[in-house]
Structure formats: structure tokens, C-alpha cells
PDB file of C-alpha atoms and ligand atoms in Angstrom:
ATOM      1  CA  MET A   1     129.741-102.189-116.563  1.00  0.00           C
ATOM      2  CA  LEU A   2     127.050-104.929-116.027  1.00  0.00           C
ATOM      3  CA  LYS A   3     127.460-108.373-115.036  1.00  0.00           C
ATOM      4  CA  ILE A   4     124.470-110.911-115.580  1.00  0.00           C
ATOM      5  CA  ASN A   5     123.753-114.269-114.023  1.00  0.00           C
ATOM      6  CA  LYS A   6     121.045-116.571-113.412  1.00  0.00           C
ATOM      7  CA  ILE A   7     120.007-118.006-110.049  1.00  0.00           C
ATOM      8  CA  ASN A   8     117.029-120.514-110.900  1.00  0.00           C
ATOM      9  CA  ASN A   9     114.471-118.557-112.399  1.00  0.00           C
ATOM     10  CA  VAL A  10     115.865-115.262-111.304  1.00  0.00           C
ATOM     11  CA  THR A  11     118.014-113.056-113.721  1.00  0.00           C
ATOM     12  CA  CYS A  12     120.603-110.981-111.482  1.00  0.00           C
ATOM     13  CA  ALA A  13     122.015-107.812-113.117  1.00  0.00           C
ATOM     14  CA  GLN A  14     124.892-106.338-111.252  1.00  0.00           C
ATOM     15  CA  GLY A  15     125.664-102.754-112.047  1.00  0.00           C
ATOM     16  CA  ILE A  16     129.280-101.721-111.419  1.00  0.00           C
ATOM     17  CA  VAL A  17     129.974 -97.910-111.192  1.00  0.00           C
ATOM     18  CA  GLU A  18     134.157 -97.540-111.092  1.00  0.00           C
ATOM     19  CA  ASP A  19     135.589 -94.516-110.177  1.00  0.00           C
ATOM     20  CA  ARG A  20     139.033 -93.518-108.994  1.00  0.00           C
ATOM     21  CA  GLU A  21     138.767 -94.402-105.313  1.00  0.00           C
ATOM     22  CA  ARG A  22     135.698 -96.219-104.766  1.00  0.00           C
ATOM     23  CA  PHE A  23     133.912 -99.269-106.125  1.00  0.00           C
ATOM     24  CA  SER A  24     130.090 -99.185-105.955  1.00  0.00           C
ATOM     25  CA  SER A  25     127.650-101.863-107.330  1.00  0.00           C
ATOM     26  CA  VAL A  26     123.819-102.290-107.241  1.00  0.00           C
ATOM     27  CA  MET A  27     121.637-104.969-108.238  1.00  0.00           C
ATOM     28  CA  VAL A  28     118.467-105.293-110.392  1.00  0.00           C
ATOM     29  CA  TYR A  29     116.541-108.416-110.339  1.00  0.00           C
ATOM     30  CA  LEU A  30     114.106-109.904-112.900  1.00  0.00           C
ATOM     31  CA  MET A  31     111.870-112.925-112.017  1.00  0.00           C
ATOM     32  CA  ASP A  32     108.345-114.144-113.852  1.00  0.00           C
ATOM     33  CA  GLY A  33     107.924-110.715-115.656  1.00  0.00           C
ATOM     34  CA  LEU A  34     108.672-108.504-112.591  1.00  0.00           C
ATOM     35  CA  LEU A  35     111.495-106.131-112.668  1.00  0.00           C
ATOM     36  CA  ILE A  36     112.916-105.313-109.038  1.00  0.00           C
ATOM     37  CA  ASP A  37     114.715-102.062-109.043  1.00  0.00           C
ATOM     38  CA  THR A  38     116.220-100.201-111.761  1.00  0.00           C
ATOM     39  CA  GLY A  39     119.884 -99.320-110.791  1.00  0.00           C
ATOM     40  CA  SER A  40     121.376 -95.632-110.495  1.00  0.00           C
ATOM     41  CA  PRO A  41     121.245 -92.766-113.167  1.00  0.00           C
ATOM     42  CA  SER A  42     125.230 -93.266-113.487  1.00  0.00           C
ATOM     43  CA  LEU A  43     124.651 -96.653-114.751  1.00  0.00           C
ATOM     44  CA  ILE A  44     121.963 -96.147-117.333  1.00  0.00           C
ATOM     45  CA  LYS A  45     123.975 -96.669-120.271  1.00  0.00           C
ATOM     46  CA  ASP A  46     124.782-100.113-119.122  1.00  0.00           C
ATOM     47  CA  PHE A  47     121.167-100.932-118.117  1.00  0.00           C
ATOM     48  CA  ILE A  48     119.686 -99.720-121.291  1.00  0.00           C
ATOM     49  CA  PRO A  49     120.441-102.804-123.366  1.00  0.00           C
ATOM     50  CA  PHE A  50     119.426-104.897-120.432  1.00  0.00           C
ATOM     51  CA  PHE A  51     116.038-103.251-120.161  1.00  0.00           C
ATOM     52  CA  GLU A  52     115.599-103.398-123.895  1.00  0.00           C
ATOM     53  CA  SER A  53     116.285-107.145-124.369  1.00  0.00           C
ATOM     54  CA  GLU A  54     114.605-108.501-121.195  1.00  0.00           C
ATOM     55  CA  ASP A  55     110.795-109.376-121.272  1.00  0.00           C
ATOM     56  CA  PHE A  56     108.963-107.745-118.270  1.00  0.00           C
ATOM     57  CA  ASP A  57     105.492-106.336-117.362  1.00  0.00           C
ATOM     58  CA  GLN A  58     105.893-104.460-114.282  1.00  0.00           C
ATOM     59  CA  VAL A  59     108.387-102.658-112.077  1.00  0.00           C
ATOM     60  CA  TYR A  60     108.485-102.761-108.511  1.00  0.00           C
ATOM     61  CA  LEU A  61     110.696-100.354-106.542  1.00  0.00           C
ATOM     62  CA  THR A  62     112.182-101.592-103.116  1.00  0.00           C
ATOM     63  CA  HIS A  63     112.648 -97.666-102.060  1.00  0.00           C
ATOM     64  CA  HIS A  64     113.173 -94.162-103.373  1.00  0.00           C
ATOM     65  CA  HIS A  65     116.881 -94.020-103.116  1.00  0.00           C
ATOM     66  CA  GLU A  66     118.586 -92.980-106.770  1.00  0.00           C
ATOM     67  CA  ASP A  67     120.626 -96.267-106.886  1.00  0.00           C
ATOM     68  CA  HIS A  68     117.264 -98.185-107.198  1.00  0.00           C
ATOM     69  CA  THR A  69     115.136 -95.864-108.900  1.00  0.00           C
ATOM     70  CA  GLY A  70     117.615 -94.152-111.248  1.00  0.00           C
ATOM     71  CA  GLY A  71     116.429 -96.171-114.450  1.00  0.00           C
ATOM     72  CA  ALA A  72     112.811 -95.593-113.726  1.00  0.00           C
ATOM     73  CA  LYS A  73     112.286 -92.651-115.994  1.00  0.00           C
ATOM     74  CA  TRP A  74     114.082 -94.434-118.992  1.00  0.00           C
ATOM     75  CA  ILE A  75     111.707 -97.468-118.417  1.00  0.00           C
ATOM     76  CA  GLN A  76     108.567 -95.429-118.351  1.00  0.00           C
ATOM     77  CA  ASP A  77     109.616 -93.351-121.513  1.00  0.00           C
ATOM     78  CA  HIS A  78     110.416 -96.328-123.625  1.00  0.00           C
ATOM     79  CA  LYS A  79     108.857 -99.293-122.267  1.00  0.00           C
ATOM     80  CA  GLU A  80     105.708 -98.015-120.893  1.00  0.00           C
ATOM     81  CA  LYS A  81     105.309-100.601-118.050  1.00  0.00           C
ATOM     82  CA  PRO A  82     103.753 -99.657-114.749  1.00  0.00           C
ATOM     83  CA  ILE A  83     106.172 -98.546-112.109  1.00  0.00           C
ATOM     84  CA  TYR A  84     105.185 -99.290-108.387  1.00  0.00           C
ATOM     85  CA  ILE A  85     106.511 -97.916-105.153  1.00  0.00           C
ATOM     86  CA  ASN A  86     105.331 -97.395-101.403  1.00  0.00           C
ATOM     87  CA  GLU A  87     102.657 -94.726-101.695  1.00  0.00           C
ATOM     88  CA  ILE A  88     104.299 -92.561 -99.358  1.00  0.00           C
ATOM     89  CA  SER A  89     107.365 -91.732-101.817  1.00  0.00           C
ATOM     90  CA  VAL A  90     105.336 -91.626-105.061  1.00  0.00           C
ATOM     91  CA  ASP A  91     105.493 -87.716-104.577  1.00  0.00           C
ATOM     92  CA  ILE A  92     109.430 -87.861-104.164  1.00  0.00           C
ATOM     93  CA  CYS A  93     109.635 -89.698-107.278  1.00  0.00           C
ATOM     94  CA  SER A  94     107.583 -86.989-109.104  1.00  0.00           C
ATOM     95  CA  ARG A  95     110.446 -84.936-108.526  1.00  0.00           C
ATOM     96  CA  GLU A  96     114.069 -84.882-109.285  1.00  0.00           C
ATOM     97  CA  GLY A  97     116.268 -86.574-106.950  1.00  0.00           C
ATOM     98  CA  ASP A  98     117.292 -84.417-104.091  1.00  0.00           C
ATOM     99  CA  TYR A  99     120.372 -85.430-102.345  1.00  0.00           C
ATOM    100  CA  LEU A 100     124.025 -84.446-101.335  1.00  0.00           C
ATOM    101  CA  PRO A 101     126.646 -83.952-104.384  1.00  0.00           C
ATOM    102  CA  TYR A 102     128.665 -86.654-103.459  1.00  0.00           C
ATOM    103  CA  ARG A 103     125.682 -88.938-104.304  1.00  0.00           C
ATOM    104  CA  HIS A 104     125.271 -87.266-107.408  1.00  0.00           C
ATOM    105  CA  ASP A 105     129.029 -87.924-108.289  1.00  0.00           C
ATOM    106  CA  VAL A 106     128.631 -91.881-107.532  1.00  0.00           C
ATOM    107  CA  TRP A 107     124.991 -92.447-108.720  1.00  0.00           C
ATOM    108  CA  GLY A 108     124.268 -89.625-110.922  1.00  0.00           C
ATOM    109  CA  ASP A 109     121.185 -87.427-110.897  1.00  0.00           C
ATOM    110  CA  ARG A 110     117.954 -89.334-110.758  1.00  0.00           C
ATOM    111  CA  GLU A 111     114.946 -87.978-112.912  1.00  0.00           C
ATOM    112  CA  ALA A 112     111.263 -87.470-112.110  1.00  0.00           C
ATOM    113  CA  PHE A 113     109.063 -90.216-113.062  1.00  0.00           C
ATOM    114  CA  GLN A 114     105.581 -91.204-112.202  1.00  0.00           C
ATOM    115  CA  ALA A 115     105.057 -94.239-110.124  1.00  0.00           C
ATOM    116  CA  LYS A 116     101.817 -95.767-108.707  1.00  0.00           C
ATOM    117  CA  PRO A 117     101.261 -97.080-105.288  1.00  0.00           C
ATOM    118  CA  LEU A 118     102.350-100.382-104.873  1.00  0.00           C
ATOM    119  CA  ASN A 119      99.650-103.317-103.651  1.00  0.00           C
ATOM    120  CA  SER A 120     100.633-105.565-100.549  1.00  0.00           C
ATOM    121  CA  HIS A 121      99.652-108.610-102.574  1.00  0.00           C
ATOM    122  CA  PHE A 122     100.229-108.678-106.235  1.00  0.00           C
ATOM    123  CA  SER A 123     100.623-111.415-109.025  1.00  0.00           C
ATOM    124  CA  THR A 124     103.050-111.735-111.621  1.00  0.00           C
ATOM    125  CA  ARG A 125     102.823-114.342-114.659  1.00  0.00           C
ATOM    126  CA  THR A 126     102.911-117.340-112.563  1.00  0.00           C
ATOM    127  CA  SER A 127     103.275-116.544-108.889  1.00  0.00           C
ATOM    128  CA  LYS A 128     101.738-114.738-106.216  1.00  0.00           C
ATOM    129  CA  TRP A 129     103.824-111.988-104.328  1.00  0.00           C
ATOM    130  CA  GLU A 130     103.428-110.030-100.977  1.00  0.00           C
ATOM    131  CA  ALA A 131     105.020-106.792-100.181  1.00  0.00           C
ATOM    132  CA  ILE A 132     106.197-106.308 -96.669  1.00  0.00           C
ATOM    133  CA  PRO A 133     107.189-102.930 -95.009  1.00  0.00           C
ATOM    134  CA  VAL A 134     110.837-102.924 -93.798  1.00  0.00           C
ATOM    135  CA  PRO A 135     111.507 -99.540 -92.914  1.00  0.00           C
ATOM    136  CA  GLY A 136     114.800 -98.394 -90.989  1.00  0.00           C
ATOM    137  CA  HIS A 137     117.108 -98.065 -94.078  1.00  0.00           C
ATOM    138  CA  ALA A 138     114.877 -95.782 -95.591  1.00  0.00           C
ATOM    139  CA  PHE A 139     111.196 -94.882 -94.282  1.00  0.00           C
ATOM    140  CA  ASP A 140     109.428 -96.326 -97.449  1.00  0.00           C
ATOM    141  CA  GLN A 141     111.581 -99.662 -97.802  1.00  0.00           C
ATOM    142  CA  MET A 142     109.545-102.608 -98.945  1.00  0.00           C
ATOM    143  CA  ALA A 143     110.503-106.408 -99.300  1.00  0.00           C
ATOM    144  CA  PHE A 144     109.005-108.382-101.977  1.00  0.00           C
ATOM    145  CA  LEU A 145     108.550-111.993-101.223  1.00  0.00           C
ATOM    146  CA  ASN A 146     107.765-114.525-103.825  1.00  0.00           C
ATOM    147  CA  TYR A 147     105.538-117.285-102.170  1.00  0.00           C
ATOM    148  CA  SER A 148     106.310-120.092-104.721  1.00  0.00           C
ATOM    149  CA  GLU A 149     109.958-120.158-104.470  1.00  0.00           C
ATOM    150  CA  GLY A 150     110.488-118.652-101.007  1.00  0.00           C
ATOM    151  CA  TYR A 151     112.555-115.840-102.317  1.00  0.00           C
ATOM    152  CA  LEU A 152     112.817-112.456-100.616  1.00  0.00           C
ATOM    153  CA  PHE A 153     114.015-109.395-102.253  1.00  0.00           C
ATOM    154  CA  THR A 154     115.300-107.120 -99.939  1.00  0.00           C
ATOM    155  CA  GLY A 155     116.352-104.029-101.286  1.00  0.00           C
ATOM    156  CA  ASP A 156     118.791-102.479 -98.518  1.00  0.00           C
ATOM    157  CA  LEU A 157     117.488-104.310 -95.425  1.00  0.00           C
ATOM    158  CA  TYR A 158     120.738-106.643 -95.310  1.00  0.00           C
ATOM    159  CA  VAL A 159     123.657-105.384 -97.410  1.00  0.00           C
ATOM    160  CA  THR A 160     125.925-106.714 -94.660  1.00  0.00           C
ATOM    161  CA  PRO A 161     125.332-108.427 -91.254  1.00  0.00           C
ATOM    162  CA  LYS A 162     127.436-105.791 -89.397  1.00  0.00           C
ATOM    163  CA  PRO A 163     127.110-102.372 -90.870  1.00  0.00           C
ATOM    164  CA  LYS A 164     130.349-100.360 -90.144  1.00  0.00           C
ATOM    165  CA  MET A 165     128.353 -96.919 -90.407  1.00  0.00           C
ATOM    166  CA  LEU A 166     124.545 -95.680 -90.961  1.00  0.00           C
ATOM    167  CA  LEU A 167     123.129 -92.990 -92.987  1.00  0.00           C
ATOM    168  CA  ARG A 168     121.801 -90.208 -91.032  1.00  0.00           C
ATOM    169  CA  GLU A 169     118.185 -91.113 -92.125  1.00  0.00           C
ATOM    170  CA  GLU A 170     118.673 -94.792 -91.018  1.00  0.00           C
ATOM    171  CA  SER A 171     117.182 -95.923 -87.521  1.00  0.00           C
ATOM    172  CA  VAL A 172     118.424 -98.785 -85.621  1.00  0.00           C
ATOM    173  CA  PRO A 173     115.172 -99.533 -83.627  1.00  0.00           C
ATOM    174  CA  ASP A 174     113.271 -99.410 -86.983  1.00  0.00           C
ATOM    175  CA  ILE A 175     115.883-101.849 -88.736  1.00  0.00           C
ATOM    176  CA  ILE A 176     115.656-104.245 -85.737  1.00  0.00           C
ATOM    177  CA  ASN A 177     111.546-104.228 -85.951  1.00  0.00           C
ATOM    178  CA  SER A 178     111.893-104.849 -89.655  1.00  0.00           C
ATOM    179  CA  LEU A 179     114.440-107.626 -89.136  1.00  0.00           C
ATOM    180  CA  LYS A 180     112.222-109.166 -86.523  1.00  0.00           C
ATOM    181  CA  ARG A 181     109.158-108.872 -88.708  1.00  0.00           C
ATOM    182  CA  ILE A 182     110.893-110.571 -91.436  1.00  0.00           C
ATOM    183  CA  GLN A 183     111.750-113.648 -89.359  1.00  0.00           C
ATOM    184  CA  ASN A 184     108.122-114.468 -89.197  1.00  0.00           C
ATOM    185  CA  TYR A 185     107.816-115.051 -93.068  1.00  0.00           C
ATOM    186  CA  ASP A 186     108.621-118.316 -94.732  1.00  0.00           C
ATOM    187  CA  PHE A 187     111.688-117.972 -96.955  1.00  0.00           C
ATOM    188  CA  THR A 188     115.066-119.154 -97.875  1.00  0.00           C
ATOM    189  CA  ASP A 189     116.932-117.270-100.284  1.00  0.00           C
ATOM    190  CA  MET A 190     117.717-113.619-100.225  1.00  0.00           C
ATOM    191  CA  PHE A 191     118.098-111.308-103.222  1.00  0.00           C
ATOM    192  CA  CYS A 192     119.916-108.391-101.677  1.00  0.00           C
ATOM    193  CA  GLY A 193     120.147-104.738-103.463  1.00  0.00           C
ATOM    194  CA  HIS A 194     123.913-104.628-102.856  1.00  0.00           C
ATOM    195  CA  ALA A 195     125.144-107.936-101.680  1.00  0.00           C
ATOM    196  CA  GLY A 196     123.299-110.202-104.451  1.00  0.00           C
ATOM    197  CA  HIS A 197     121.976-113.596-104.076  1.00  0.00           C
ATOM    198  CA  VAL A 198     122.369-114.897-100.531  1.00  0.00           C
ATOM    199  CA  PRO A 199     121.302-118.645-100.305  1.00  0.00           C
ATOM    200  CA  ASN A 200     121.078-118.677 -96.456  1.00  0.00           C
ATOM    201  CA  GLY A 201     119.211-115.162 -96.513  1.00  0.00           C
ATOM    202  CA  LYS A 202     117.084-115.948 -93.508  1.00  0.00           C
ATOM    203  CA  GLU A 203     120.030-117.072 -91.213  1.00  0.00           C
ATOM    204  CA  MET A 204     121.866-113.975 -92.327  1.00  0.00           C
ATOM    205  CA  LEU A 205     119.230-111.789 -91.670  1.00  0.00           C
ATOM    206  CA  LYS A 206     119.014-113.072 -88.348  1.00  0.00           C
ATOM    207  CA  LYS A 207     122.690-112.513 -87.760  1.00  0.00           C
ATOM    208  CA  LYS A 208     121.924-108.997 -88.615  1.00  0.00           C
ATOM    209  CA  LEU A 209     119.523-108.871 -86.009  1.00  0.00           C
ATOM    210  CA  ASP A 210     121.386-110.311 -83.094  1.00  0.00           C
ATOM    211  CA  TYR A 211     123.999-107.561 -84.139  1.00  0.00           C
ATOM    212  CA  MET A 212     122.003-104.721 -84.142  1.00  0.00           C
ATOM    213  CA  GLU A 213     120.220-105.699 -80.955  1.00  0.00           C
ATOM    214  CA  GLU A 214     123.585-106.247 -79.339  1.00  0.00           C
ATOM    215  CA  ILE A 215     125.166-102.825 -80.654  1.00  0.00           C
ATOM    216  CA  SER A 216     121.616-101.229 -79.176  1.00  0.00           C
ATOM    217  CA  GLY A 217     121.621-102.750 -75.781  1.00  0.00           C
ATOM    218  CA  LYS A 218     125.645-101.369 -75.388  1.00  0.00           C
ATOM    219  CA  ILE A 219     124.379 -98.102 -76.429  1.00  0.00           C
ATOM    220  CA  MET A 220     121.523 -97.980 -73.823  1.00  0.00           C
ATOM    221  CA  ASN A 221     123.755 -99.444 -71.059  1.00  0.00           C
ATOM    222  CA  LEU A 222     126.416 -96.424 -71.885  1.00  0.00           C
ATOM    223  CA  HIS A 223     123.728 -93.629 -71.917  1.00  0.00           C
ATOM    224  CA  ALA A 224     122.220 -95.103 -68.597  1.00  0.00           C
ATOM    225  CA  LYS A 225     125.458 -94.611 -67.069  1.00  0.00           C
ATOM    226  CA  GLY A 226     125.653 -91.044 -68.284  1.00  0.00           C
ATOM    227  CA  TYR A 227     127.855 -91.204 -71.259  1.00  0.00           C
ATOM    228  CA  THR A 228     127.197 -88.596 -74.221  1.00  0.00           C
ATOM    229  CA  PRO A 229     126.557 -89.747 -77.768  1.00  0.00           C
ATOM    230  CA  GLU A 230     130.047 -88.724 -78.769  1.00  0.00           C
ATOM    231  CA  GLU A 231     131.737 -90.714 -75.846  1.00  0.00           C
ATOM    232  CA  ILE A 232     129.437 -93.789 -76.683  1.00  0.00           C
ATOM    233  CA  LYS A 233     130.421 -93.480 -80.432  1.00  0.00           C
ATOM    234  CA  ALA A 234     134.123 -93.155 -79.166  1.00  0.00           C
ATOM    235  CA  GLN A 235     133.658 -96.307 -76.932  1.00  0.00           C
ATOM    236  CA  LEU A 236     131.734 -98.732 -79.027  1.00  0.00           C
ATOM    237  CA  LEU A 237     131.942 -97.633 -82.686  1.00  0.00           C
ATOM    238  CA  PRO A 238     135.248 -95.641 -83.413  1.00  0.00           C
ATOM    239  CA  SER A 239     135.579 -94.995 -87.119  1.00  0.00           C
ATOM    240  CA  LYS A 240     137.993 -93.227 -89.370  1.00  0.00           C
ATOM    241  CA  HIS A 241     136.337 -94.515 -92.481  1.00  0.00           C
ATOM    242  CA  PRO A 242     136.920 -91.906 -95.465  1.00  0.00           C
ATOM    243  CA  LEU A 243     133.162 -91.879 -96.179  1.00  0.00           C
ATOM    244  CA  VAL A 244     132.598 -89.849 -92.922  1.00  0.00           C
ATOM    245  CA  GLU A 245     134.279 -86.931 -94.351  1.00  0.00           C
ATOM    246  CA  ILE A 246     133.404 -87.325 -97.952  1.00  0.00           C
ATOM    247  CA  SER A 247     129.681 -87.661 -97.058  1.00  0.00           C
ATOM    248  CA  GLY A 248     130.044 -84.645 -94.375  1.00  0.00           C
ATOM    249  CA  GLY A 249     128.807 -86.776 -92.017  1.00  0.00           C
ATOM    250  CA  GLU A 250     125.657 -88.389 -93.612  1.00  0.00           C
ATOM    251  CA  TRP A 251     127.438 -91.457 -93.083  1.00  0.00           C
ATOM    252  CA  ASP A 252     128.720 -91.848 -89.723  1.00  0.00           C
ATOM    253  CA  THR A 253     128.779 -94.453 -86.678  1.00  0.00           C
ATOM    254  CA  LEU A 254     127.060 -91.737 -84.530  1.00  0.00           C
ATOM    255  CA  HIS A 255     124.070 -92.278 -86.294  1.00  0.00           C
ATOM    256  CA  PHE A 256     123.712 -95.637 -84.505  1.00  0.00           C
ATOM    257  CA  VAL A 257     123.946 -93.735 -81.190  1.00  0.00           C
ATOM    258  CA  THR A 258     121.499 -91.051 -82.170  1.00  0.00           C
ATOM    259  CA  SER A 259     118.888 -93.241 -83.501  1.00  0.00           C
ATOM    260  CA  VAL A 260     118.797 -95.411 -80.390  1.00  0.00           C
ATOM    261  CA  LEU A 261     118.754 -93.008 -78.231  1.00  0.00           C
ATOM    262  CA  SER A 262     116.001 -90.694 -79.952  1.00  0.00           C
ATOM    263  CA  LYS A 263     113.543 -93.902 -79.185  1.00  0.00           C
ATOM    264  CA  VAL A 264     114.863 -94.063 -75.570  1.00  0.00           C
ATOM    265  CA  GLU A 265     113.892 -90.530 -75.180  1.00  0.00           C
ATOM    266  CA  LEU A 266     110.664 -90.998 -76.683  1.00  0.00           C
ATOM    267  CA  ASN A 267     109.808 -93.653 -74.250  1.00  0.00           C
ATOM    268  CA  ASN A 268     110.858 -91.620 -71.399  1.00  0.00           C
TER     269      ASN A 268
HETATM  270 ZN1   ZN B   1     119.078 -97.296-100.197  1.00  0.00          ZN
END
């Protein structure tokens, strides 16, 4: 199912995957002839009429995850528009998506496509943009800033101000660095890959920064007192969320602890 709404000159298309137990959604944005992200492979039937009817010149992908790159192959084959991504994941995109079965169940099978390395500064029909590296959720993640409106398209940098769990590949120290870097930019509204339009985007990203720094500090304190990662998790971030088991531990609160401690050990 697709829900479309307009915020000023941004078209926001929310693709919703419905299955028995879960409800997952992902955003695709269109502004000034620029398509940002392409939804998941499991939503391609819903997105095709949108891609067919909307007028765009180029596609920028925030990161390589299958819920953001799922429509790229269809666009490549049917619209012949250039597709850009961080150059470090051009190679990953040129192969079929390689991820765990539970993600194939929800998001589908991401087909291979040919992306080009994105430019750090680029133009659309009437405006200028900057691509800002914001790794942490994914190593290749970029945010796209539209200078004229002060709009920031953040992929999965935000999602929620207080994440309950992290993916194994996520890094709290990298997320903190990215959230700090983004505070130096001039923007108001945020367009998140899952949470949609957030009018007070800069403020909400600061809230997430504060939360991640607080958690990180507590983890380091307990580590200094000699607690093990499992003990720190049990004390600070106990969780019985079903996704831990469904994902075979790819999602877990433990990844907060291990990612913070891996940087502590590097610095020692
Ligand atoms: Zn992602």
C-alpha cells in the first residue's frame, strides 16, 4: 500500500508492508526532479505506478539497505535515469542483495543495479544540494541537504530519538559523530526514511544525540567498573523484543554496548 502526501514542494510516498505480525513502512521522496530512495523490493508493485507517473531526472540513494534500494533496478530498466549512491557501495549494488532470510521475508529480494558514485555537491532543476556523510546506521549512509528550503533528507540517521535496539552493523560512536556533524548545518525540516516529515528536525536529531551520548557514557562507566558487556546490557538496556529472536540477534540492545566498547578498546 502507498500513501502519498505533499509537504510544500516535497512529495512524500510512504510504502507500507503489511504482514501477519509486523507493520513496516519506508519513505520515498521527490523534490525538484530528484527522487530520494526507492522503497523495498517487496513494495515494488505499489511503487511502480508512482515511478511511472512522477517526473524526475535522477535518483539519489541514502544507503544500500534493501528497503531503500529495492526499486532501483526497475527504475534503471524502465526510466533510464541515473542512480547515485556513496561510491563505497557501488559494488554492493552491482550484486543481488545479501542479507538474512527474515529481511527477505519483509523487504523482498533486492536485485542488482548499476549505480554511479554520488557527488558531494549537486544540482537539481532549481536548487543546489550537498551530500553529507552520516555513517553509523550503515557505513555508506549519506544525508542530502537542499540549501534553498533548508530541508534535510536523512535516510535512517534518525528513525526515532531513542532507539530500542541496534543492528549488528550499527555503531553508537559513529552515529554520535554523524549527529554532531549534522548539527553544524543550517536546516529546519527533516525527511526521515521511516518517520516521514519531521518539522523540527534539527531539534529531534539533537535529542537523539543527547540520548546516544547519555547511553554511551553509562556504558563506559559500567565498563570501567569491570562489568561484562552482557551485564551492562542487562543493567542498562534489558530487552525481550521479539525482533531479537526473529533476527537471530542481528537486532539486539547488546550492539549498543559492543560498539561503544570496541572504540574504547581501540583508544587504549
Ligand atoms: Zn537502513
